[in-house]
mmCIF file of C-alpha atoms in Angstrom:
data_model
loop_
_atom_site.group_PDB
_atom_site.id
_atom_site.type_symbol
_atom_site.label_atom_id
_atom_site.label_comp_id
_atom_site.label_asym_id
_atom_site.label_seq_id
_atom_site.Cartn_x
_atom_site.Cartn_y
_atom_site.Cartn_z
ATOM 1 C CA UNK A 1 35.728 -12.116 -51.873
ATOM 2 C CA UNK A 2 35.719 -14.882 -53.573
ATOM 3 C CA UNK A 3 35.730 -17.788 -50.868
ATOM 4 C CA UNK A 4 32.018 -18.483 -49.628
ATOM 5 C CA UNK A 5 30.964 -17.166 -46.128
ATOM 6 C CA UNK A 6 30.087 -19.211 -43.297
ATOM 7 C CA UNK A 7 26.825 -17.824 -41.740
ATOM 8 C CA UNK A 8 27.923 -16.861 -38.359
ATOM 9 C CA UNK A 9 30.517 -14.894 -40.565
ATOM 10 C CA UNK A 10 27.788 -12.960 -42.517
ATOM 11 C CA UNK A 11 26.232 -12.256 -39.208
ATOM 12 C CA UNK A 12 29.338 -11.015 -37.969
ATOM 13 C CA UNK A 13 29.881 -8.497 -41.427
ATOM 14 C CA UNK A 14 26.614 -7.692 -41.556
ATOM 15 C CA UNK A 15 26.459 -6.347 -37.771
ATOM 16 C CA UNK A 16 29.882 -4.769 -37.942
ATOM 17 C CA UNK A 17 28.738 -2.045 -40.316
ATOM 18 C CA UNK A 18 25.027 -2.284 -39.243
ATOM 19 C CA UNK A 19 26.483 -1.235 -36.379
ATOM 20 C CA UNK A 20 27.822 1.964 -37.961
ATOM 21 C CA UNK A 21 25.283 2.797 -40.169
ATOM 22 C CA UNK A 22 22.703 3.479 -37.346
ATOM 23 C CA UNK A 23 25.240 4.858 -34.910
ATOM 24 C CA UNK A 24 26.075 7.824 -37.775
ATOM 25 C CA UNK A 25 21.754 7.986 -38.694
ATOM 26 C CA UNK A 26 21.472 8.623 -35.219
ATOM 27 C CA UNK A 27 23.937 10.997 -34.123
ATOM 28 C CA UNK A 28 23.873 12.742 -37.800
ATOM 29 C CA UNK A 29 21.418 15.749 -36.582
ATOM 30 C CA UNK A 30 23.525 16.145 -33.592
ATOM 31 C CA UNK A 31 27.139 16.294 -36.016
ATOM 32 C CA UNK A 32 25.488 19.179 -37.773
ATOM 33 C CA UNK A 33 24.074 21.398 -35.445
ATOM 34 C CA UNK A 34 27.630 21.042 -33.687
ATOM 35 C CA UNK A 35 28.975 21.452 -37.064
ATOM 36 C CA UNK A 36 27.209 24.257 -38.125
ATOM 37 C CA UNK A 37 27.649 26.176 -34.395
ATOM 38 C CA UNK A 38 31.309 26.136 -35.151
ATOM 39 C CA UNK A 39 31.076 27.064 -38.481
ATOM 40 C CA UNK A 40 29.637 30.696 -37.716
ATOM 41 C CA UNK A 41 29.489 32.523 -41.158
ATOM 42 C CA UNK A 42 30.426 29.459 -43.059
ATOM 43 C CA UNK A 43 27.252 27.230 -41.503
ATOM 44 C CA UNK A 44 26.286 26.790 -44.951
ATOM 45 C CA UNK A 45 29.495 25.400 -46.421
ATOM 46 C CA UNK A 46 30.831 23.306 -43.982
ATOM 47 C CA UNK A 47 27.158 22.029 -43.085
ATOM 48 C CA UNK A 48 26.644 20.902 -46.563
ATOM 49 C CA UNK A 49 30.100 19.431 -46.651
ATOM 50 C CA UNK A 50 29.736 17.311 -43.555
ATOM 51 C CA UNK A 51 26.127 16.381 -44.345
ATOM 52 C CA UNK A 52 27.613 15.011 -47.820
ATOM 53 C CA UNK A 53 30.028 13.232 -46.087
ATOM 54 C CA UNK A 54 27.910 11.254 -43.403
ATOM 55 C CA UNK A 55 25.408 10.240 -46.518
ATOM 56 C CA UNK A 56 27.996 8.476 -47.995
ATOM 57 C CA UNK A 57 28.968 6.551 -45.011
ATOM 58 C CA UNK A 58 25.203 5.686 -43.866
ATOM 59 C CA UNK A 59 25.115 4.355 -47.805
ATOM 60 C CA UNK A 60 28.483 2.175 -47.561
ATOM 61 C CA UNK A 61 27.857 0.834 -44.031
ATOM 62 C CA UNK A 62 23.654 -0.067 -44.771
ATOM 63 C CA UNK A 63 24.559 -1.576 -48.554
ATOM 64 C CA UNK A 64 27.278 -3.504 -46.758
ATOM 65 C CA UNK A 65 24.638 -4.627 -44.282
ATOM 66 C CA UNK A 66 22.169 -5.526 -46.331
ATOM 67 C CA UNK A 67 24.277 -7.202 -48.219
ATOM 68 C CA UNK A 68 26.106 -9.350 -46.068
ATOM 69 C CA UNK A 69 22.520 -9.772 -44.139
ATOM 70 C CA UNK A 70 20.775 -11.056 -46.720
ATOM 71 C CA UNK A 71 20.984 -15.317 -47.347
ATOM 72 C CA UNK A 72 23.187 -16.852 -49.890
ATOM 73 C CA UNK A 73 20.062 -18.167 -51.529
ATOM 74 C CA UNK A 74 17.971 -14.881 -51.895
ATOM 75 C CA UNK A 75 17.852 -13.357 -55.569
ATOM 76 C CA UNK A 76 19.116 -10.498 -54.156
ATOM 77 C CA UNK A 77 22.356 -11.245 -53.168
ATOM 78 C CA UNK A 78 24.036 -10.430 -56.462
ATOM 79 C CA UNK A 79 22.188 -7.023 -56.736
ATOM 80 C CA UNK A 80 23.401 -6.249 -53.258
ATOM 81 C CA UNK A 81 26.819 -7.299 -53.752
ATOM 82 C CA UNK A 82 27.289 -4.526 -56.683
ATOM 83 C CA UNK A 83 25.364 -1.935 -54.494
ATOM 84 C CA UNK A 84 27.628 -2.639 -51.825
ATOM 85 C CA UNK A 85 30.528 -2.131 -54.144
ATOM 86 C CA UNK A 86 29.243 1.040 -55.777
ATOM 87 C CA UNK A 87 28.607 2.378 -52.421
ATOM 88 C CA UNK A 88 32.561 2.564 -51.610
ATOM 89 C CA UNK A 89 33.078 4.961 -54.639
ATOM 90 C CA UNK A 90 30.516 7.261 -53.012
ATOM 91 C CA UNK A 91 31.881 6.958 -49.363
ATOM 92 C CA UNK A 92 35.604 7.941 -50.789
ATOM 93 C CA UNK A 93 34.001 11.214 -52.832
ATOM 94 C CA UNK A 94 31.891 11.785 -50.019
ATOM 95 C CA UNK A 95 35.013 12.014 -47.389
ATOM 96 C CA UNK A 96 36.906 14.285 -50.117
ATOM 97 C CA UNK A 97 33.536 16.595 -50.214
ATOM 98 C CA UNK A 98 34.169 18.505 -46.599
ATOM 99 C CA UNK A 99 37.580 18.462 -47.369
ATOM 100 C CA UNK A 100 37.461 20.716 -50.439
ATOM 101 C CA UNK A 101 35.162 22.565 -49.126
ATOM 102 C CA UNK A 102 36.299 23.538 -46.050
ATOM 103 C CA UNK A 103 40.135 23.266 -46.198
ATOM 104 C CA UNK A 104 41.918 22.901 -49.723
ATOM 105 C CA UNK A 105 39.526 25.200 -51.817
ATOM 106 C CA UNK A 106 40.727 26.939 -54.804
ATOM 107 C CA UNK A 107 41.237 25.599 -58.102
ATOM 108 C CA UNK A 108 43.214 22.490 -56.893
ATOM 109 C CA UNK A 109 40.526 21.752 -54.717
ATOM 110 C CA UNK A 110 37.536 21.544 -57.285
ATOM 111 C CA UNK A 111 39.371 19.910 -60.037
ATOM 112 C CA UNK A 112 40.108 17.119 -57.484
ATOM 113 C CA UNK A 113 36.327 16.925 -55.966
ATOM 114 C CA UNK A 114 35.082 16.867 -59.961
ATOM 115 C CA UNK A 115 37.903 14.556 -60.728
ATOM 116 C CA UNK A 116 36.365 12.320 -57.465
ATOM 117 C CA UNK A 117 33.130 12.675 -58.589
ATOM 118 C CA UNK A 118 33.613 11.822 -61.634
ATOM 119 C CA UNK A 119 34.967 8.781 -61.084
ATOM 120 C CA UNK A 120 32.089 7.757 -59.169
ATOM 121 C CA UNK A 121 30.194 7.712 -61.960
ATOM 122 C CA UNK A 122 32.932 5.328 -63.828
ATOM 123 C CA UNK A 123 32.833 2.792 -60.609
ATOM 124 C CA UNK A 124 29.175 2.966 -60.827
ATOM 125 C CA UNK A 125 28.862 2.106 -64.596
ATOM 126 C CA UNK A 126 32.002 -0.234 -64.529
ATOM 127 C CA UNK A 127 30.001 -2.171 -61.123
ATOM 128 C CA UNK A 128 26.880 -2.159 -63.083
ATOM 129 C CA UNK A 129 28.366 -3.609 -66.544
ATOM 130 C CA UNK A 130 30.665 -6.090 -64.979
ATOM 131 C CA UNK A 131 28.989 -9.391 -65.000
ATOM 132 C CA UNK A 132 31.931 -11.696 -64.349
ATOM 133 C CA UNK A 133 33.882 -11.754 -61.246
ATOM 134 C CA UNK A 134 37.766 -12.492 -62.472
ATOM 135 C CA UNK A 135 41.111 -10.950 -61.407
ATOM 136 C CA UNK A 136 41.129 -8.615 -64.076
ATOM 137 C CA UNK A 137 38.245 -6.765 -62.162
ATOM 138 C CA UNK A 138 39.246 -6.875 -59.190
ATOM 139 C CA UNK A 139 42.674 -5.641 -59.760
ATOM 140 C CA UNK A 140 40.806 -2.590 -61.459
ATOM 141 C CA UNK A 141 38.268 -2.106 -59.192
ATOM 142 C CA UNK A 142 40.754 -2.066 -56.148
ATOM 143 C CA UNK A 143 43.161 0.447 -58.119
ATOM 144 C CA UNK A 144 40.633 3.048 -58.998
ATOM 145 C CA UNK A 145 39.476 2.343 -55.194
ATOM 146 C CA UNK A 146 43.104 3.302 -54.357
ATOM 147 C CA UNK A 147 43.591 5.842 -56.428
ATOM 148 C CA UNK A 148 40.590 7.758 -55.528
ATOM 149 C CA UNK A 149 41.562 7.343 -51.701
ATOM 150 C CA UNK A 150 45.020 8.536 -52.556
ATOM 151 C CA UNK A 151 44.619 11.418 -54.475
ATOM 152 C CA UNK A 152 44.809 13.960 -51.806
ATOM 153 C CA UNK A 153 48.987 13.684 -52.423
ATOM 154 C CA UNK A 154 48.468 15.413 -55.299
ATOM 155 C CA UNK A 155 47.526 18.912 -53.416
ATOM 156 C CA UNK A 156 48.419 17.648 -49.892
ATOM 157 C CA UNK A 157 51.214 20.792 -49.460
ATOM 158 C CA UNK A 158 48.177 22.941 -49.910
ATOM 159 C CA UNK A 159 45.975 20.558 -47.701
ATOM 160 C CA UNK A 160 48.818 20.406 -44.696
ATOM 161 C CA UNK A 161 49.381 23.901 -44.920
ATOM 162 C CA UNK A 162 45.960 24.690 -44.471
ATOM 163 C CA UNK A 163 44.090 22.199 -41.989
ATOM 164 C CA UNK A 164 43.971 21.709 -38.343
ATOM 165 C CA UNK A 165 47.290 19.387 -37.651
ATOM 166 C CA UNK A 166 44.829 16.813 -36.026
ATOM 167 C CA UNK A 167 42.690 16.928 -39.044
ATOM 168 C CA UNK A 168 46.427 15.838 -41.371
ATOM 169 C CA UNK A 169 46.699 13.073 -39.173
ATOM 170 C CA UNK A 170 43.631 11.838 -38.856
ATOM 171 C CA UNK A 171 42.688 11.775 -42.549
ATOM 172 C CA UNK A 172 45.955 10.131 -43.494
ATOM 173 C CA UNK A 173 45.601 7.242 -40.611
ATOM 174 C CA UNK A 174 41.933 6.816 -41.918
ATOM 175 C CA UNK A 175 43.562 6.553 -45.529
ATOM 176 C CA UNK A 176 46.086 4.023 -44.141
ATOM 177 C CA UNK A 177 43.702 1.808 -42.104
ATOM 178 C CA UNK A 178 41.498 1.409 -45.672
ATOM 179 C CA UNK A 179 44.727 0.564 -46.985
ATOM 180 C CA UNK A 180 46.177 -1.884 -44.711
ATOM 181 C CA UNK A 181 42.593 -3.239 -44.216
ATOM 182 C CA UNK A 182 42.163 -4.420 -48.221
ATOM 183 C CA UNK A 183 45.478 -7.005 -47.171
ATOM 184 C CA UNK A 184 42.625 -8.955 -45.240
ATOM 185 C CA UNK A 185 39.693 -8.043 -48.190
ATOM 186 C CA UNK A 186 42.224 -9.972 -50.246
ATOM 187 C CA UNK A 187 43.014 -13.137 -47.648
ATOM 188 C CA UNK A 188 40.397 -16.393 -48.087
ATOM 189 C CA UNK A 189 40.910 -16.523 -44.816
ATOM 190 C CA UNK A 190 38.629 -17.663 -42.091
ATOM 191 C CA UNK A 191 36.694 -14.108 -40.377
ATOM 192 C CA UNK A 192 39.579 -12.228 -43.063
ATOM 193 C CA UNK A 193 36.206 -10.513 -43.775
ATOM 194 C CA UNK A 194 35.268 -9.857 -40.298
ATOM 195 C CA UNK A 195 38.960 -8.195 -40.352
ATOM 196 C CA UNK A 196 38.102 -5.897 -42.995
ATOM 197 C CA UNK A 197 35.210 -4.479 -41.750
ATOM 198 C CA UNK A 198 36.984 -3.345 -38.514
ATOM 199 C CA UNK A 199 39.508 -1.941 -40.874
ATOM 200 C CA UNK A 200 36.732 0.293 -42.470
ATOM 201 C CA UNK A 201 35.374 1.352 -39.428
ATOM 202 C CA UNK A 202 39.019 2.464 -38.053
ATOM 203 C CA UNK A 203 39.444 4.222 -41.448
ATOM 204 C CA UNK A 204 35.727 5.652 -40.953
ATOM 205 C CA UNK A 205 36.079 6.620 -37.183
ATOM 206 C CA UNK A 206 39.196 8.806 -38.361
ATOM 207 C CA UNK A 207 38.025 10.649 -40.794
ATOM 208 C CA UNK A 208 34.888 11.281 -39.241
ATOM 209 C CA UNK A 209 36.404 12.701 -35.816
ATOM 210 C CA UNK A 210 38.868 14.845 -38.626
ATOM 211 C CA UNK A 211 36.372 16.024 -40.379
ATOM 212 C CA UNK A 212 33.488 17.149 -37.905
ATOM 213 C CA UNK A 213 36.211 18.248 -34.880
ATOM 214 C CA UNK A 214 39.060 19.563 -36.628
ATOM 215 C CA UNK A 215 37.510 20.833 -39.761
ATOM 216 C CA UNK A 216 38.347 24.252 -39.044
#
């Protein structure tokens, strides 16, 4: 995002995942206990899973607030940007977390939840060491973005054979609205922005009612 934002449009970004952020801190203790009512012997697991999960999404939506919250002119705003980048590595680990857990399991499972992780840890140092914003880091950052969302196709006979047919879905029309949705990350557009973040929240929304109705 290259092209400055107006300041009703900040308002507008910041609000649309404020928004989010304190509907899922707020209804998180109420997700669980449902959550772990359901899960009966597995409490534990999918509990854990889920709570992983909704983390990651209070982190994305409240960096992306803050960020977009905060004035142009604050010393801040820079720190906050990478923060709210960083945060979008976590959210896409954190939705793959229940997932494994829960549904794919075995070997495939883990080696693509450490493989998720992992790369968490190589958005977070790449975020942190990237002091120029140029083409050449954005194409990266949006491919490893991409290719962390994406990597479910890798095991997804396993995954489709296994989950709750509202849970397939649901998880791939929250992968496709985070797709679709970096088309207007990309525009210079006028409220393009604004776009996005409804995007997110659509992807969000979908994986969330996947993963704490159909889990199981």
């Amino acid at each position: 995002m290259s092209r400055p934002q107006s300041r009703i449009e900040e308002r507008w970004n910041s609000v649309t995942h404020g928004g989010m952020a304190i509907l899922l801190l707020l209804t998180m203790p109420l997700v669980l206990m449902h959550v772990i009512r359901q899960a009966g012997k597995m409490a534990l697991r999918d509990g854990l899973g889920v709570g992983i999960f909704i983390l990651c999404l209070i982190l994305m939506f409240s960096s992306s607030a803050l960020y977009h919250g905060v004035p142009a002119s604050s010393k801040y705003k820079r720190i906050l940007n990478r923060l709210d980048h960083m945060s979008i590595f976590f959210a896409i680990a954190g939705s793959y977390t229940p997932l494994v857990l829960s549904v794919i399991g075995g070997r495939a499972g883990w080696i693509i939840l450490a493989v998720e992780w992992s790369l968490v840890l190589v958005g977070v140092i790449f975020k942190s060491l990237s002091f120029k914003k140029n083409l050449l880091s954005w194409i990266f950052s949006i491919s490893l973005y991409l290719a962390m969302g994406w990597a479910i196709v890798v095991c997804f006979p396993l995954f489709a054979a296994r989950a709750h047919p509202a849970c397939i879905w649901l998880v791939l029309a929250g992968g496709i609205f985070y797709t679709v949705g970096i088309i207007f990350f990309a525009l210079e557009k006028r409220y393009a922005h604004v776009v996005w973040h409804f995007f997110v929240n659509a992807g969000a929304i979908s994986h969330f009612i996947a993963i704490v109705f159909f889990l199981n």
